[in-house]
mmCIF file of C-alpha atoms in Angstrom:
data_model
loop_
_atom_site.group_PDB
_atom_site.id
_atom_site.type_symbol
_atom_site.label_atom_id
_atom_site.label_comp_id
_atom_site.label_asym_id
_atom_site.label_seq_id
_atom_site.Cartn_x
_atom_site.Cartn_y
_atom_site.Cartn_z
ATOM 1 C CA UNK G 26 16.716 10.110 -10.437
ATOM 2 C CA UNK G 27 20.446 8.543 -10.817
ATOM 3 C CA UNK G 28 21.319 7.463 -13.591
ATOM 4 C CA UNK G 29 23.953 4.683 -14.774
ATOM 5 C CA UNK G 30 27.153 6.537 -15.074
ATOM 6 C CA UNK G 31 30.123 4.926 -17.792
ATOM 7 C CA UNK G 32 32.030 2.008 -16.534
ATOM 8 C CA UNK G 33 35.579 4.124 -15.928
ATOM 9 C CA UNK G 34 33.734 7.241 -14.401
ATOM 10 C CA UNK G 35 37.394 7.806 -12.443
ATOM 11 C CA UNK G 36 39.550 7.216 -15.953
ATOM 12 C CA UNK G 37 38.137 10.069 -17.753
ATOM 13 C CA UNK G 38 39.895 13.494 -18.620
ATOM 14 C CA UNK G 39 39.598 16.155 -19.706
ATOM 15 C CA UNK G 40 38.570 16.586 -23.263
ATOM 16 C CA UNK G 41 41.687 17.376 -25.710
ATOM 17 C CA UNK G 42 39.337 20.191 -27.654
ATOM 18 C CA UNK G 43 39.680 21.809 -24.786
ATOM 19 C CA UNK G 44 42.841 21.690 -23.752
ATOM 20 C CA UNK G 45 44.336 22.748 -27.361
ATOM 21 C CA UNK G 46 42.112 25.870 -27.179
ATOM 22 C CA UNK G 47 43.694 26.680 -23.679
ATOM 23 C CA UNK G 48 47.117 26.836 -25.592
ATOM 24 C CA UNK G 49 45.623 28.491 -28.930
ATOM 25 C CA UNK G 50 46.957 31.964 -29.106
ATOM 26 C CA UNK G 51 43.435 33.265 -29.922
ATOM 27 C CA UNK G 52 41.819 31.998 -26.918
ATOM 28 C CA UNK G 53 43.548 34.148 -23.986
ATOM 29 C CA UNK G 54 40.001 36.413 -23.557
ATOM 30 C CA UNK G 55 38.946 36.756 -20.114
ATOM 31 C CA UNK G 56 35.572 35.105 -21.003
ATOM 32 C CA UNK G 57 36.983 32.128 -22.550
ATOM 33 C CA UNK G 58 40.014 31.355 -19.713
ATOM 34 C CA UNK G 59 37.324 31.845 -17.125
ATOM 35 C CA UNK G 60 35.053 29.003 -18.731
ATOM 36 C CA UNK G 61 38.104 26.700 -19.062
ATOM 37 C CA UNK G 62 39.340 26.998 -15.059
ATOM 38 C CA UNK G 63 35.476 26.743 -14.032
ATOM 39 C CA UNK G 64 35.203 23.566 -16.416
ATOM 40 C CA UNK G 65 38.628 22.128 -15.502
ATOM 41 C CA UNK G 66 37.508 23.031 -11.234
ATOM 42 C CA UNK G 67 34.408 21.304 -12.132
ATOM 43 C CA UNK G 68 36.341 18.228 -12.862
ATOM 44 C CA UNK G 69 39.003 18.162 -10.623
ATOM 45 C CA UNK G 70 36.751 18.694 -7.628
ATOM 46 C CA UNK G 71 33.413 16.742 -8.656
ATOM 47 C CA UNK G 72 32.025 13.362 -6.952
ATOM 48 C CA UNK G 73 30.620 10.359 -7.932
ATOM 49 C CA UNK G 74 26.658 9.874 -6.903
ATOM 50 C CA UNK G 75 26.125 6.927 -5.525
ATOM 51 C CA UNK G 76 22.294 6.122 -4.328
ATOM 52 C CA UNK G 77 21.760 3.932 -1.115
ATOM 53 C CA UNK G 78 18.308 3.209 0.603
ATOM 54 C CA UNK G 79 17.699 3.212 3.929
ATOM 55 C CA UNK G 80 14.869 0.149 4.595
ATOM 56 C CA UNK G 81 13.235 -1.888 7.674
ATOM 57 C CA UNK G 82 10.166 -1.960 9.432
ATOM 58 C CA UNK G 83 8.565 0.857 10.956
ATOM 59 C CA UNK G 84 9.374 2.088 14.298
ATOM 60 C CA UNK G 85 13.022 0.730 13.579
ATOM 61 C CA UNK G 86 14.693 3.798 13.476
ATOM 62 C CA UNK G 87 15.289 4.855 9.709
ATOM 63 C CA UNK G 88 14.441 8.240 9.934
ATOM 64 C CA UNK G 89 16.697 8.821 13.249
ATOM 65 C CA UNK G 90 19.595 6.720 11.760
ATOM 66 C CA UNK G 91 19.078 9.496 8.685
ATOM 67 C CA UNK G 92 19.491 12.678 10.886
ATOM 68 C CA UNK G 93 21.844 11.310 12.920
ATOM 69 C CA UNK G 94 24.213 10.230 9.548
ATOM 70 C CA UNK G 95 23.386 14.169 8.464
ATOM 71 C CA UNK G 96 24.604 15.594 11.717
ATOM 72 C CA UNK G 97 27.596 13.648 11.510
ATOM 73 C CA UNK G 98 28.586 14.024 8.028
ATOM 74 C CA UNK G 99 27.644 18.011 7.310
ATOM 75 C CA UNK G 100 29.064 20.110 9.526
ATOM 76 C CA UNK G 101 26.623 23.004 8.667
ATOM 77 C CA UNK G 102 23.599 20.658 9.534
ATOM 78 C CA UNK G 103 21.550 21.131 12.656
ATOM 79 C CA UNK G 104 19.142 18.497 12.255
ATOM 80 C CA UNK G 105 15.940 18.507 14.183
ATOM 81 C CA UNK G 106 15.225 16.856 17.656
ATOM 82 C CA UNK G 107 15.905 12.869 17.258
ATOM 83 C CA UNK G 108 13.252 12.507 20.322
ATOM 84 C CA UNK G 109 10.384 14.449 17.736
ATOM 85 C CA UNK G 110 11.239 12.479 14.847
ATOM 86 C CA UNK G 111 7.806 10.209 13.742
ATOM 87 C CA UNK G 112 7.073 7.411 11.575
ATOM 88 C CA UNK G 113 7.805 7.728 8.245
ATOM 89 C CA UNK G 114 4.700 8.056 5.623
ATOM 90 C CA UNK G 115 6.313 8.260 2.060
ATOM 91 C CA UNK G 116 10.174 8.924 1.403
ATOM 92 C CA UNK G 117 12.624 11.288 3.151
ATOM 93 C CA UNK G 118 15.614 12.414 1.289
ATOM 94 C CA UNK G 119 19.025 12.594 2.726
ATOM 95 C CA UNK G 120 23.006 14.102 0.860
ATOM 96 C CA UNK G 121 25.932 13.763 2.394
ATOM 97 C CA UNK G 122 29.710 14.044 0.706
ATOM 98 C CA UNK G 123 32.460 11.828 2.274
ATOM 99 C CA UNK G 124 35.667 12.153 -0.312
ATOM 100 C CA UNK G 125 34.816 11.926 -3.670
ATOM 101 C CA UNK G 126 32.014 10.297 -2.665
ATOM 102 C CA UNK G 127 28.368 11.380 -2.424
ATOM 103 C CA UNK G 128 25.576 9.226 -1.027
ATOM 104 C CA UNK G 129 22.093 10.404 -1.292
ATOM 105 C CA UNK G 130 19.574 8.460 1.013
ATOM 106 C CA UNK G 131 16.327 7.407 0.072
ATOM 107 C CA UNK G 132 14.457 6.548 3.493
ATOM 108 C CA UNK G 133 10.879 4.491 2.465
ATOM 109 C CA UNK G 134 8.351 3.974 4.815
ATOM 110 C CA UNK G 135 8.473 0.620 6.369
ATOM 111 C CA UNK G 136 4.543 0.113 7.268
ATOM 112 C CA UNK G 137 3.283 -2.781 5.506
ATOM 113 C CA UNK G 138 1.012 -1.341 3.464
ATOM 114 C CA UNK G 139 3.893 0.807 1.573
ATOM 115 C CA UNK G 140 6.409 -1.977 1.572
ATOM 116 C CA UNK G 141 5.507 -3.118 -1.954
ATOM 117 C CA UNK G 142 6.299 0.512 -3.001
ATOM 118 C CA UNK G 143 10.517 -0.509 -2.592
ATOM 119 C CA UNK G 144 11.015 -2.230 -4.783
ATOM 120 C CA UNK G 145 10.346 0.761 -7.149
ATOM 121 C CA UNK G 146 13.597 2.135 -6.078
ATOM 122 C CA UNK G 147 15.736 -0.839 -6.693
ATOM 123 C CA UNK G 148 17.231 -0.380 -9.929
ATOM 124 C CA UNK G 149 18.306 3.071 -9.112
ATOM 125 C CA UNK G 150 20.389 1.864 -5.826
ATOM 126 C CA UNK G 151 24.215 1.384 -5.261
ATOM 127 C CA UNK G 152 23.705 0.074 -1.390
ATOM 128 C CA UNK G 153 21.030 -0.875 1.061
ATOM 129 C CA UNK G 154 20.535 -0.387 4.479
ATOM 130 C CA UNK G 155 18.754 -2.808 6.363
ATOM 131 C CA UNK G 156 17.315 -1.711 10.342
ATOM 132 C CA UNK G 157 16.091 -4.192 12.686
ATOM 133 C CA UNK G 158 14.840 -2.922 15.810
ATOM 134 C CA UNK G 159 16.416 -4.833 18.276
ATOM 135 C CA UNK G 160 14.454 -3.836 21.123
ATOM 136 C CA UNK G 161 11.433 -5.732 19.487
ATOM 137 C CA UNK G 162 11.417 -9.179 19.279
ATOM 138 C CA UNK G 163 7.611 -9.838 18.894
ATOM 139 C CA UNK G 164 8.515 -8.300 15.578
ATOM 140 C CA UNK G 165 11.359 -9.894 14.405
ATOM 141 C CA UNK G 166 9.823 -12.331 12.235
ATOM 142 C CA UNK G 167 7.941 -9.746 10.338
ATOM 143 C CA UNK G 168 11.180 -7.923 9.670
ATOM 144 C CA UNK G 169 12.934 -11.019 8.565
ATOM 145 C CA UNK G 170 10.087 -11.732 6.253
ATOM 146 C CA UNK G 171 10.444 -8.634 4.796
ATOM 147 C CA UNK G 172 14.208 -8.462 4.326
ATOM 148 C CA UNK G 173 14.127 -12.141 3.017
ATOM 149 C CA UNK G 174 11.518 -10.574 -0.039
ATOM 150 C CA UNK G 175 14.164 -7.557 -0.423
ATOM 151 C CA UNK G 176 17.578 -9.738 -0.706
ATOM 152 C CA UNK G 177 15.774 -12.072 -3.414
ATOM 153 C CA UNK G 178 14.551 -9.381 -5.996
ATOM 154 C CA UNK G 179 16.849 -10.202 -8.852
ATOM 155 C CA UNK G 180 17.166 -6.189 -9.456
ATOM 156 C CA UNK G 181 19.380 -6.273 -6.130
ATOM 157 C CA UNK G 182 21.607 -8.725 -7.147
ATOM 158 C CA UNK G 183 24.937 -7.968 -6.123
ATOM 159 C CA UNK G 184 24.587 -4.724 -4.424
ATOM 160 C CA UNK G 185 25.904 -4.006 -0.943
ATOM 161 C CA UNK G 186 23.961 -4.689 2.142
ATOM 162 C CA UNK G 187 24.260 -2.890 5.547
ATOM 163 C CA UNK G 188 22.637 -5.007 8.310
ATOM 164 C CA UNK G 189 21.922 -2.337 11.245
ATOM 165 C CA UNK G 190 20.609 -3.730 14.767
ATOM 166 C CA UNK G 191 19.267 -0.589 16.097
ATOM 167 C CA UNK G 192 18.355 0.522 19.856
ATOM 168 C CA UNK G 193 21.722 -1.423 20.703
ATOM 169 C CA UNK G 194 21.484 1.618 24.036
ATOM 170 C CA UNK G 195 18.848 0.017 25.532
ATOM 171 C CA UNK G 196 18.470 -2.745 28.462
ATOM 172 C CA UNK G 197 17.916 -6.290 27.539
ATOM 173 C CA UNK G 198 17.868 -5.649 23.350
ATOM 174 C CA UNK G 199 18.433 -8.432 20.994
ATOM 175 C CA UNK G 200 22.276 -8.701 20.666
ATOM 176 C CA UNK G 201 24.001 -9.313 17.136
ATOM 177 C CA UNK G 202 24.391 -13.545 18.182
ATOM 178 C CA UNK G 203 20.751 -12.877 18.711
ATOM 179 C CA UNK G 204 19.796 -11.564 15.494
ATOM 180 C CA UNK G 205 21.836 -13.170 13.144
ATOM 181 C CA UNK G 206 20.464 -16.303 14.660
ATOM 182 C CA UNK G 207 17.154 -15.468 13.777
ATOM 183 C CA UNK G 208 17.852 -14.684 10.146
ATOM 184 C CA UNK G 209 20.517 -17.955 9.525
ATOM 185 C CA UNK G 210 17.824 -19.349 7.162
ATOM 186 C CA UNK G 211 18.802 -15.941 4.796
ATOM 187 C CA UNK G 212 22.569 -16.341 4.709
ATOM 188 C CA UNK G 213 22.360 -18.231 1.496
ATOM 189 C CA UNK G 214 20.087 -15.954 0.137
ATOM 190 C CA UNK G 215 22.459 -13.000 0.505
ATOM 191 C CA UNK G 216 24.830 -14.322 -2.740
ATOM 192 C CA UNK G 217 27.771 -12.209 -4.071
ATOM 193 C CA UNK G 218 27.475 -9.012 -1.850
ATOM 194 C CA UNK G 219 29.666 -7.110 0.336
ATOM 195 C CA UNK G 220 27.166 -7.776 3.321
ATOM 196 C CA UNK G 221 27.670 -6.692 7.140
ATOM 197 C CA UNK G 222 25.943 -7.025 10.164
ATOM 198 C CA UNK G 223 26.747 -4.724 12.566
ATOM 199 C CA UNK G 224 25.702 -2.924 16.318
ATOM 200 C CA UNK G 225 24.049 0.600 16.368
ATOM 201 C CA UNK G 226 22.619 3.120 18.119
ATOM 202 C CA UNK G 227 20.837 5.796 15.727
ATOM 203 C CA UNK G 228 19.549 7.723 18.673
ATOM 204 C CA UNK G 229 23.465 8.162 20.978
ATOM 205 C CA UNK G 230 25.044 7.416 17.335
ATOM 206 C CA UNK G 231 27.242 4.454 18.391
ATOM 207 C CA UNK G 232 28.300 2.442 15.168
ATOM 208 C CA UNK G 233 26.707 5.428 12.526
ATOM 209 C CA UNK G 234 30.456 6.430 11.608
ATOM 210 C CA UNK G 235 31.818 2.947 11.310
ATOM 211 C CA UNK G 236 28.568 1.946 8.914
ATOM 212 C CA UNK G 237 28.453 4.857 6.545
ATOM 213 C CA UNK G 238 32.022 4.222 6.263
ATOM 214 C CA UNK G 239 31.712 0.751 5.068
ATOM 215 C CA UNK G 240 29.166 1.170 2.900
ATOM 216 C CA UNK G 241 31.371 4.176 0.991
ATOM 217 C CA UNK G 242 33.943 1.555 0.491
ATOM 218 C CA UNK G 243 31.454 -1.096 -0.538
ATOM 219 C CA UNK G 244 29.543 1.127 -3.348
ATOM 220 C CA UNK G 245 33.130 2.526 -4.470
ATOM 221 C CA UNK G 246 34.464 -0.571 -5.343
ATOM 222 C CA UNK G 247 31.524 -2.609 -6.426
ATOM 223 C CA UNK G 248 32.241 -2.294 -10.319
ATOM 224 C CA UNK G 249 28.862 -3.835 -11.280
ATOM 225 C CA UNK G 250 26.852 -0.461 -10.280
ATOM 226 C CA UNK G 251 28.761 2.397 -11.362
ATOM 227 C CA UNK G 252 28.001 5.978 -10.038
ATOM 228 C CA UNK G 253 26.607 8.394 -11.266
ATOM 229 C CA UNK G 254 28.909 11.507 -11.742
ATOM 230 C CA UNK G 255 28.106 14.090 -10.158
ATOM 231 C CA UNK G 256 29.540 18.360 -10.203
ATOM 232 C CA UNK G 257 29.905 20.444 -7.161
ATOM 233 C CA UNK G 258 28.237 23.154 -8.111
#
């Protein structure tokens, strides 16, 4: 679970107790100067935790958008095959570090019947991505219906919103004109957010970089949700 960090996480030192036993003359034991240097590491080199969730209908693309954002992010990762990824039943759990930042992913199922199970994970969020699957217009109302519910829950009030229209690598998709058409009537439902719509392909990765960047800017900045810290260790 995150929890709510203090407002100045970044304005924090480190404690004067320990730095006057650094300079006592009693404290030069190996034990004691190694548990200073790991402590002071610890907070030179830790990150903020900031929690974002990764929402939309199914079929949209979550899951691939996930793996993709892994593979991208963490060098070490291999991922598994994007063409043998499946619809999501439950929650699939995502860490990347970019900075000082880290953003754990929450990726919820997007079949109706487990839609009223986000807003569960609402209070615990810094940022929210949205994915419309472009490629699927019968559906399009069903997905705005869905991300009108998610924008008006009070609990999301002011928290930043990634718009994603997925699939953009395929013929004859929806373009961004297209979709943010379709979902004018929400505009004014949106209120005081950092909110962008954007292109993306989570399958050939086109627009992944340029999102997860935004949003790391967004949740940094947005005072009103601080992070939670967080030690490399």
């Amino acid at each position: 679970d995150c929890e709510s960090a203090s407002v100045h996480p970044r304005y924090t030192y480190p404690p004067r107790a320990a730095l006057v036993a650094y300079w006592s003359p009693g404290s030069n034991s190996r034990s004691t100067m190694y548990t200073l240097l790991s402590g002071l590491y610890k907070y030179m080199f830790r990150r903020d935790e900031y929690c974002i969730l990764i929402l939309g209908l199914d079929n949209a693309g979550k899951t691939t958008f996930l793996e993709q954002t892994k593979m991208r992010f963490n060098k070490t990762y291999k991922g598994m095959s994007l063409s043998k990824i499946t619809t999501t039943v439950g929650l699939n759990i995502g860490t990347i570090d970019i900075g000082k930042a880290r953003l754990m992913f929450w990726d919820l199922g997007g079949q109706e019947e487990l839609q009223s199970l986000w807003d569960k994970y609402y209070a615990e969020s810094h940022g929210v991505i949205y994915i419309i699957d472009s490629t699927d217009e019968e559906r399009l109302s069903e997905s705005k219906r869905a991300f009108e519910k998610m924008i008006t829950n009070d609990v999301l009030e002011g928290v930043p919103l990634l718009v994603l229209a997925n699939k953009q690598d395929i013929e004859n998709c929806l373009s961004i004109p297209d979709i943010k058409t379709a979902f004018s009537d929400c505009i004014n439902k949106i209120g005081k957010r950092d909110c962008l719509t954007q292109s993306c392909s989570a399958l050939t990765g086109k627009g992944v970089n340029e999102g997860i960047e935004w949003m790391v800017r967004s949740v940094v900045r947005n005072i009103h949700r601080p992070p939670r810290q967080k030690d490399i260790t």
